[in-house]
Coordinates of C-alpha atoms and ligand atoms in Angstrom, one line a residue:
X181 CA 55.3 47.5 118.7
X182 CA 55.7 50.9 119.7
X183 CA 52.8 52.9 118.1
X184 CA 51.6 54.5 121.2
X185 CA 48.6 56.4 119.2
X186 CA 47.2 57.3 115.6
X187 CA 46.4 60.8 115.1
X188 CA 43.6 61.9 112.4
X189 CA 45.0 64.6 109.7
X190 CA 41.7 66.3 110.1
X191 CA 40.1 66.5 113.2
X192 CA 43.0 65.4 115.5
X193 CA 41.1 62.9 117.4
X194 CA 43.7 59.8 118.4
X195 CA 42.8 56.4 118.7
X196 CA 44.6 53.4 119.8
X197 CA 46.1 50.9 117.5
X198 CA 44.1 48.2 118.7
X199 CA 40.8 50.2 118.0
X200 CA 41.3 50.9 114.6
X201 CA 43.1 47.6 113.0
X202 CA 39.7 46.2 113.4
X203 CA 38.1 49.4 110.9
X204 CA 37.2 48.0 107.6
X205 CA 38.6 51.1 106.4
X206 CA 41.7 52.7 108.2
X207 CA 40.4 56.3 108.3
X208 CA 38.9 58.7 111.0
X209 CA 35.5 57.6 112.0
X210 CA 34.6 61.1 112.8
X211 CA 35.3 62.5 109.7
X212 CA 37.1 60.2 107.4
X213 CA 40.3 61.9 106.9
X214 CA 43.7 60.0 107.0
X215 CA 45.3 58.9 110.1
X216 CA 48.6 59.4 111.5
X217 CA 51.2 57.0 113.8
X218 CA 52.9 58.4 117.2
X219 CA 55.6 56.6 118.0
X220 CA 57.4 56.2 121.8
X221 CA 61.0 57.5 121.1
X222 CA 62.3 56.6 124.1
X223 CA 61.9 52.6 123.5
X224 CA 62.8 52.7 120.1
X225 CA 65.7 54.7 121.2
X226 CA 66.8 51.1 123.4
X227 CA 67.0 49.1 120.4
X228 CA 68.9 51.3 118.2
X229 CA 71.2 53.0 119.7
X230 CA 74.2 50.0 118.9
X231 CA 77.0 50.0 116.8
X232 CA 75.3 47.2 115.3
X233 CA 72.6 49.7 114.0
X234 CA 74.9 52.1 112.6
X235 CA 77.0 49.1 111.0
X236 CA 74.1 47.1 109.0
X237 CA 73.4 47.5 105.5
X238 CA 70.1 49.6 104.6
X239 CA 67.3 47.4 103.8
X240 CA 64.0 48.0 104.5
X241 CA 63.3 46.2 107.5
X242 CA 66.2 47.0 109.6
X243 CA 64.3 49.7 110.5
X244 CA 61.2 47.6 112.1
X245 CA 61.7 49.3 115.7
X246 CA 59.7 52.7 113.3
X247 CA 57.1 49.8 112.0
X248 CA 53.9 48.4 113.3
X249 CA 54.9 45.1 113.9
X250 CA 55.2 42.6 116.5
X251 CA 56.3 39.3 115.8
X252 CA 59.2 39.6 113.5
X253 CA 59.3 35.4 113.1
X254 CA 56.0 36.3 111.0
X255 CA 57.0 39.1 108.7
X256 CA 56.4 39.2 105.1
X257 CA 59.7 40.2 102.7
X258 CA 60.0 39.5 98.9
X259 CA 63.6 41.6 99.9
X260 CA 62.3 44.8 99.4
X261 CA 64.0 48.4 99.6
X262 CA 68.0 48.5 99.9
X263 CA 67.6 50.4 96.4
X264 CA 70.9 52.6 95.2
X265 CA 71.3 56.0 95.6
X266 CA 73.0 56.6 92.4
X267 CA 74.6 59.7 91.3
X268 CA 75.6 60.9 87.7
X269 CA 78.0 63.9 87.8
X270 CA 76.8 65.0 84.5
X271 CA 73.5 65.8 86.0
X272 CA 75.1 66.9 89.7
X273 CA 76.6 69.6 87.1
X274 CA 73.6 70.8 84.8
X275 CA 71.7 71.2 88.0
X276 CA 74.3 73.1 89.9
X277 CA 74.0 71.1 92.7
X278 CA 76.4 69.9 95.5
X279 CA 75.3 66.3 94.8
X280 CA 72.3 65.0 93.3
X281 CA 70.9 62.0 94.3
X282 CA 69.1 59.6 92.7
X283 CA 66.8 57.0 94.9
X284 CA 66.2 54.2 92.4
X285 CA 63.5 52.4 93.6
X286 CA 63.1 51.2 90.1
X287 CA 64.7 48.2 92.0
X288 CA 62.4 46.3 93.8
X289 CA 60.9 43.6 93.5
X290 CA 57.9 44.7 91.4
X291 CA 59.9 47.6 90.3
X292 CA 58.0 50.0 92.2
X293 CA 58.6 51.2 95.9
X294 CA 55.1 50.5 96.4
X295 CA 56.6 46.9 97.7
X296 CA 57.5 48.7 100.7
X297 CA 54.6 49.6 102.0
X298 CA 53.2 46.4 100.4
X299 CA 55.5 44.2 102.6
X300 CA 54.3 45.8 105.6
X301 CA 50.2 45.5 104.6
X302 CA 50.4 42.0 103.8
X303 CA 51.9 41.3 107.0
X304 CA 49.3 42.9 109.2
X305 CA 46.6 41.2 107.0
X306 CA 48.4 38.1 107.6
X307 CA 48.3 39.0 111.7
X308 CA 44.5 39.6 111.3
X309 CA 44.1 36.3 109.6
X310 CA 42.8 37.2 106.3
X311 CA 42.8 35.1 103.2
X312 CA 41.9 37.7 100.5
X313 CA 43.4 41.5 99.9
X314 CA 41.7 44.1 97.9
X315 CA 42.8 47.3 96.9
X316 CA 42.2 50.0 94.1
X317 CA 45.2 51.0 91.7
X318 CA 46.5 53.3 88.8
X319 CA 49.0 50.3 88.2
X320 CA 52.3 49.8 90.6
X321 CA 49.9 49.3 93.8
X322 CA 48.0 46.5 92.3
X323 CA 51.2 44.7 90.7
X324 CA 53.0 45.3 94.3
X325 CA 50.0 43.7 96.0
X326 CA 49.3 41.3 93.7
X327 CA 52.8 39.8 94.0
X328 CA 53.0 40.0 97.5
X329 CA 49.8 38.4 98.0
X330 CA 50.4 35.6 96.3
X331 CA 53.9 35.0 97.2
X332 CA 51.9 34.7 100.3
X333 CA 48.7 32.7 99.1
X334 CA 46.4 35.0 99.3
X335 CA 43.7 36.0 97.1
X336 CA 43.6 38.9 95.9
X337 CA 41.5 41.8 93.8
X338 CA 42.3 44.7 92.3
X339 CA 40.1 47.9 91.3
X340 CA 42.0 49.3 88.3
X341 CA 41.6 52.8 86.7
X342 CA 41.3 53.1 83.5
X343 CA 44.8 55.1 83.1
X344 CA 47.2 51.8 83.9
X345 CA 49.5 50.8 81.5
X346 CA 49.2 47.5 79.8
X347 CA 52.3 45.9 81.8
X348 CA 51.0 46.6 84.9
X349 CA 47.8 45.0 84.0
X350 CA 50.0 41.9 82.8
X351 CA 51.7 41.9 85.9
X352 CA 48.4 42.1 88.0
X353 CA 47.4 39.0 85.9
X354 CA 50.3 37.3 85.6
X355 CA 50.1 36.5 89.7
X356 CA 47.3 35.6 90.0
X357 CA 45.5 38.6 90.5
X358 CA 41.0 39.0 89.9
X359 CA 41.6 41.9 87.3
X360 CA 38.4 44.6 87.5
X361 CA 38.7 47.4 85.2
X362 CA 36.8 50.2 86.2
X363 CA 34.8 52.6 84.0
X364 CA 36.8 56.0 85.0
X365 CA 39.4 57.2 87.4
X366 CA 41.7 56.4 90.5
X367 CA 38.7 57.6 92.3
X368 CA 36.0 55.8 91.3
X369 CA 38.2 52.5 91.7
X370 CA 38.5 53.5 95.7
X371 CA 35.5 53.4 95.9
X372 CA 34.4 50.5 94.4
X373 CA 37.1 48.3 96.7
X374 CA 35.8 50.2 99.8
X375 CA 32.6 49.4 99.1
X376 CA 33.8 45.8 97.8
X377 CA 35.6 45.3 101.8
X378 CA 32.0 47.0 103.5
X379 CA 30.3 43.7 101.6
X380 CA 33.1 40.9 102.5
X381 CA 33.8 41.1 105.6
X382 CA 36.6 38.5 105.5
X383 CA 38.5 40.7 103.2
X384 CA 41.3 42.7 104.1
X385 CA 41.6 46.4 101.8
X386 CA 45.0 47.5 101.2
X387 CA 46.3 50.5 99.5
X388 CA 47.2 54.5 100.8
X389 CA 45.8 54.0 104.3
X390 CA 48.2 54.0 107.6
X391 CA 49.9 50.8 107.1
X392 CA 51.3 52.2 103.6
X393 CA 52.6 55.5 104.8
X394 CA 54.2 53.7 107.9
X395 CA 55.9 51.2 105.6
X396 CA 57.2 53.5 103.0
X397 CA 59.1 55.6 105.5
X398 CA 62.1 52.8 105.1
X399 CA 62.8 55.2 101.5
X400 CA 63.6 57.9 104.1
X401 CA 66.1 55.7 106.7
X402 CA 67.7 54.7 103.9
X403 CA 68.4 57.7 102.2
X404 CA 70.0 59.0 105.8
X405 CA 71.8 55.7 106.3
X406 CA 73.2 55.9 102.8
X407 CA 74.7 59.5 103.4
X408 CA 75.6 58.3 107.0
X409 CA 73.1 60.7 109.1
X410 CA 74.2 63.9 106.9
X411 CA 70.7 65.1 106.3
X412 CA 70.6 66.4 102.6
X413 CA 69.2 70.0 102.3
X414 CA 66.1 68.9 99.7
X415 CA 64.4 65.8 99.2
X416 CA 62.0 66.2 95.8
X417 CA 59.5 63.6 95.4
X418 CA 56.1 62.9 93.4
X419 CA 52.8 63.3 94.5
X420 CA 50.1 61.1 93.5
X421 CA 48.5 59.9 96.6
X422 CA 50.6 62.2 98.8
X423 CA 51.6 59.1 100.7
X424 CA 54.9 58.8 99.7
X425 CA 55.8 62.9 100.7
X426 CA 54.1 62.3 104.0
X427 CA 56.2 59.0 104.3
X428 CA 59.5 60.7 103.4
X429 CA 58.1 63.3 106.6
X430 CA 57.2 61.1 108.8
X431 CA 60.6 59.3 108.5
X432 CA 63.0 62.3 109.0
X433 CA 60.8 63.4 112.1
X434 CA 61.2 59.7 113.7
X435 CA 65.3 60.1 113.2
X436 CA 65.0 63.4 114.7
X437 CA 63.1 61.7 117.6
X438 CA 65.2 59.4 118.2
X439 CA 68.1 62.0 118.2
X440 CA 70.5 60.8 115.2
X441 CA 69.7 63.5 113.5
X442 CA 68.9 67.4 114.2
X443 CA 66.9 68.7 111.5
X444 CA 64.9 67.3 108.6
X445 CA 65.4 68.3 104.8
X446 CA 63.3 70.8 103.1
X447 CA 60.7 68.5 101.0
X448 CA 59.3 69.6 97.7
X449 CA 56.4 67.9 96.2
X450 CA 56.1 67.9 92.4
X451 CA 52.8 66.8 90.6
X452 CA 51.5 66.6 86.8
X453 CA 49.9 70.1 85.6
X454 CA 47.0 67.9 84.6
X455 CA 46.9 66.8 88.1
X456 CA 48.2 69.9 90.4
X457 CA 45.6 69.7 93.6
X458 CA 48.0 69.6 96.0
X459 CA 50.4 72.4 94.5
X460 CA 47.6 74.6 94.1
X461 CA 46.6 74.4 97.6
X462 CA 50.3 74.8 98.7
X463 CA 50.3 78.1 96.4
X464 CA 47.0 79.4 97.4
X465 CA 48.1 78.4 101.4
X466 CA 45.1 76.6 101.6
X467 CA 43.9 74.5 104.3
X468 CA 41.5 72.3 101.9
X469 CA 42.4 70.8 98.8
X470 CA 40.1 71.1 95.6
X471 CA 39.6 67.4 93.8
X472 CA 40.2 67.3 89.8
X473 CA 37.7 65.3 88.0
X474 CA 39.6 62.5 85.3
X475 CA 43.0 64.2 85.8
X476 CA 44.6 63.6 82.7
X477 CA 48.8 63.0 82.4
X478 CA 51.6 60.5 80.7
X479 CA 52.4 60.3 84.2
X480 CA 49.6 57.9 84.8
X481 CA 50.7 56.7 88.0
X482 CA 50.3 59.6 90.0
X483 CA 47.1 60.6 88.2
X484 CA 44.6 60.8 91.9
X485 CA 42.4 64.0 91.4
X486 CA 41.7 63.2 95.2
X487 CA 44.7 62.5 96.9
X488 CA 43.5 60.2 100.3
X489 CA 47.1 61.6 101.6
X490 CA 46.9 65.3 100.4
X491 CA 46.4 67.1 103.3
X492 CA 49.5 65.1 104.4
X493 CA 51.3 65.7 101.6
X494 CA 50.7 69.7 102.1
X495 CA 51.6 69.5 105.7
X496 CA 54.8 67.5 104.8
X497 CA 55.5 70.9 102.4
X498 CA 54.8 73.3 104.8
X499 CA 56.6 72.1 108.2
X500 CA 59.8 71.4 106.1
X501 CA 59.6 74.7 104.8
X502 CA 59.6 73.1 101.3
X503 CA 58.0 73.9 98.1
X504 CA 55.3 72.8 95.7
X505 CA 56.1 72.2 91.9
X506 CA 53.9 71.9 89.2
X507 CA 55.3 70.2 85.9
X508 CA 53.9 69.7 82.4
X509 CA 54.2 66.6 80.1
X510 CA 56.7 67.0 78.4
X511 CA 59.0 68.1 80.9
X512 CA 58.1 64.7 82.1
X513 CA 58.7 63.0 79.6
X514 CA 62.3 65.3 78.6
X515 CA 63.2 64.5 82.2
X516 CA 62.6 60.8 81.8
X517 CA 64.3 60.3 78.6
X518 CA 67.7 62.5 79.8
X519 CA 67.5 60.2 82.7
X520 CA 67.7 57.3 80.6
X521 CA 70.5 58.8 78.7
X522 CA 72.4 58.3 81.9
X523 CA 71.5 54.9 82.3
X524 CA 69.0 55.7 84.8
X525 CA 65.7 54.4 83.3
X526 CA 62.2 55.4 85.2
X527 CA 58.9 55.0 84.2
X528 CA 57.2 58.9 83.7
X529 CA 56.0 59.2 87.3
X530 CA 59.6 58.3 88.3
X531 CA 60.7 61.2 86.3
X532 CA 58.6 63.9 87.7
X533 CA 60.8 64.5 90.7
X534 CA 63.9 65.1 88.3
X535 CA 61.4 67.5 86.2
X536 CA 60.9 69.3 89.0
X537 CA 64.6 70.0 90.0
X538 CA 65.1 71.2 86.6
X539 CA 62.5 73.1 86.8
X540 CA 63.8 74.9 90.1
X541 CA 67.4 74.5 89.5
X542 CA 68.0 78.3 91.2
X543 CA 66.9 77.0 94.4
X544 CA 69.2 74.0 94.2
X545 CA 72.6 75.5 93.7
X546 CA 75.3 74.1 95.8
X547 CA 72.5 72.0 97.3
X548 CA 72.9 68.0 97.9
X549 CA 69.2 67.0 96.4
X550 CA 67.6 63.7 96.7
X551 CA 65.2 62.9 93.8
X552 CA 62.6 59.9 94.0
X553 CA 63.0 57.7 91.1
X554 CA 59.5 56.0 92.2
X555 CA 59.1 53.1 89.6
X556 CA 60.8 50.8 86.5
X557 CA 61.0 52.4 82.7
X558 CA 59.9 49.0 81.7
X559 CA 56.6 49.4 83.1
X560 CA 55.7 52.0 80.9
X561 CA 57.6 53.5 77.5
X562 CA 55.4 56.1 76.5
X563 CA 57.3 58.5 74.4
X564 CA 60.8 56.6 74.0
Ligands
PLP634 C1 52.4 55.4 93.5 C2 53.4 56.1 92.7 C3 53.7 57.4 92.8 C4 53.0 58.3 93.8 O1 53.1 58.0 95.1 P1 51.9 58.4 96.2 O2 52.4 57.7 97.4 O3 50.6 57.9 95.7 O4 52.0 59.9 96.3 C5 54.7 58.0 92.1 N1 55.4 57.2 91.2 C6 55.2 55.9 91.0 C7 56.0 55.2 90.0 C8 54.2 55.3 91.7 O5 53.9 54.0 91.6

């Protein structure tokens, strides 16, 4: 694999790969902020660069020279990612934009693109030998995980928050899943399965920690293999977690690394009023981002008053020279429903990136736009 480092978000001390698989909880032992992967350019350079490269279809693990892995006879796929980018002209046109783009992860497995990041977690938990996975949820993460663990026999628990729709409960339970509804939010559920991994120590915890982010950067290849290496001017995506932004980041800075590309697109993060830490920091030009107690929004799935991968998110904003976006709920939900007028049907959360173009349309004239369309309408149908 060709990690040569992780970096910590917070206090910039690295550690090797080696020294931190073995953490019960992937986060900087100094002072517990997020972590992030340094890649060596120049070897993943060697097995790209081919015609072969440019020629294959995107799917998500084309792109494992960018992943953690090692032994590709041993990876994990449920054939996740190689998701349409769909665009409706109707909507190119209200916007004003060049072209708008839709990224319909909607179609994966578990109808979430959580299974990207999920594909690459199970793996390594596989590598490490683990029999049982544990990880806290709002929904999509513990019906990704849940699948993916037991398509590969694995046990597995999931913290839930009390904001997750019914179907993603089903879903959870439906594989197999130990079910624990917590009393409160996506932040008290963290805790509880971080504390639940500190007590079993043969349990592997999943969920927004480095093995996520690094996985979910396939949404980003994919969007620049789609549009063959033209590098659209604004990618909008939601925030919950902030992993997904930082992802989308982290992705467009590897192709620049690796030379196919020259610059990356400007990144706007869009979150729930109820829910706004990270836009509020972003306005404020904050270097710290104030948690929200019980956020409250029909966008349940991106409802994390305390965002592990905030500060990540923020920095994704600023180095792009993007933009933070606040939206309310029904702008959501008007967003969601317009979408599904055009076929395109998301869950609310995989509306809030489209709410937020809307919201900005000035800023998006003559623009080609990438929107996130993070998960399934049939997950959740508030408000149809
Ligand atoms: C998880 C999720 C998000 C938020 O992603 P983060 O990586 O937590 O920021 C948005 N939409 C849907 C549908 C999700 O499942």
């Amino acid at each position: 694999m060709y990690v040569k480092f992780f970096r910590c978000f917070g206090c910039d001390e690295t550690y090797l790969p080696q020294d931190i698989e073995s953490l019960p909880i992937m986060r900087c032992e100094r002072c517990g902020s997020a972590l992030d992967a340094e890649y060596d350019y120049d070897s993943i350079k060697k097995e790209i660069i081919s015609d072969n490269f440019r020629r294959d279809t995107p799917t998500h693990w084309k792109y494992w020279p960018f992943l953690p892995v090692s032994d590709l006879s041993a990876l994990v796929t449920m054939g996740e990612g190689a998701t349409p980018l769909l665009e409706h002209s109707a909507i190119t046109r209200s916007i004003g934009a060049a072209d708008m783009y839709f990224k319909y992860e909607a179609q994966n497995p578990t109808g979430s693109f959580k299974d990207r990041g999920s594909s690459l977690e199970i793996t390594k938990a596989l590598e490490l030998g683990k029999k049982k996975v544990v990880v806290a949820s709002t929904g999509n993460m513990g019906s990704s995980i849940a699948a993916y663990a037991a398509f590969s026999n694995m046990e597995c628990v999931v913290f839930v928050a009390d904001v997750a729709a019914d179907v993603k409960i089903a879903q959870m339970r439906a594989h197999g899943a130990d079910v624990r509804m917590v009393d409160g939010d996506y932040r008290i559920a963290m805790k509880e399965a971080e504390d639940y991994v500190r007590d079993n120590k043969d349990s592997f915890l999943t969920g927004d920690y480095p093995w996520r982010c690094e996985g979910t950067k396939t949404v980003g290849f994919e969007i620049l293999d789609q549009l063959y290496c033209k590098v659209p001017d604004y990618v909008i995506a939601p925030i919950g977690n902030g992993t997904l932004l930082w992802s989308l980041y982290e992705a467009f800075r590897d192709i620049v690394g690796v030379g196919m590309t020259e610059h990356i697109p400007r990144i706007i993060g869009v979150q729930a009023e109820g829910c706004d830490c990270v836009v509020q920091a972003w306005k404020d030009g904050a270097h710290s981002i104030e948690p929200i107690d019980n956020p409250k929004t029909v966008a349940t799935a991106i409802a994390c008053g305390d965002p592990i991968d905030g500060l990540a998110a923020l920095r994704a904003m600023r180095e792009s020279d993007g933009l933070g976006v606040s939206v309310s709920d029904d702008e959501i939900l008007a967003a969601r429903n317009g979408l599904a007028r055009h076929g395109i049907l998301v869950e609310p959360s995989g509306a809030v990136s489209y709410a937020g173009a809307c919201k900005i349309k000035d800023v998006l004239v003559r623009q080609t736009v990438v929107c996130i369309a993070t998960g399934h309408g049939l997950k959740d149908m508030q408000g149809l």
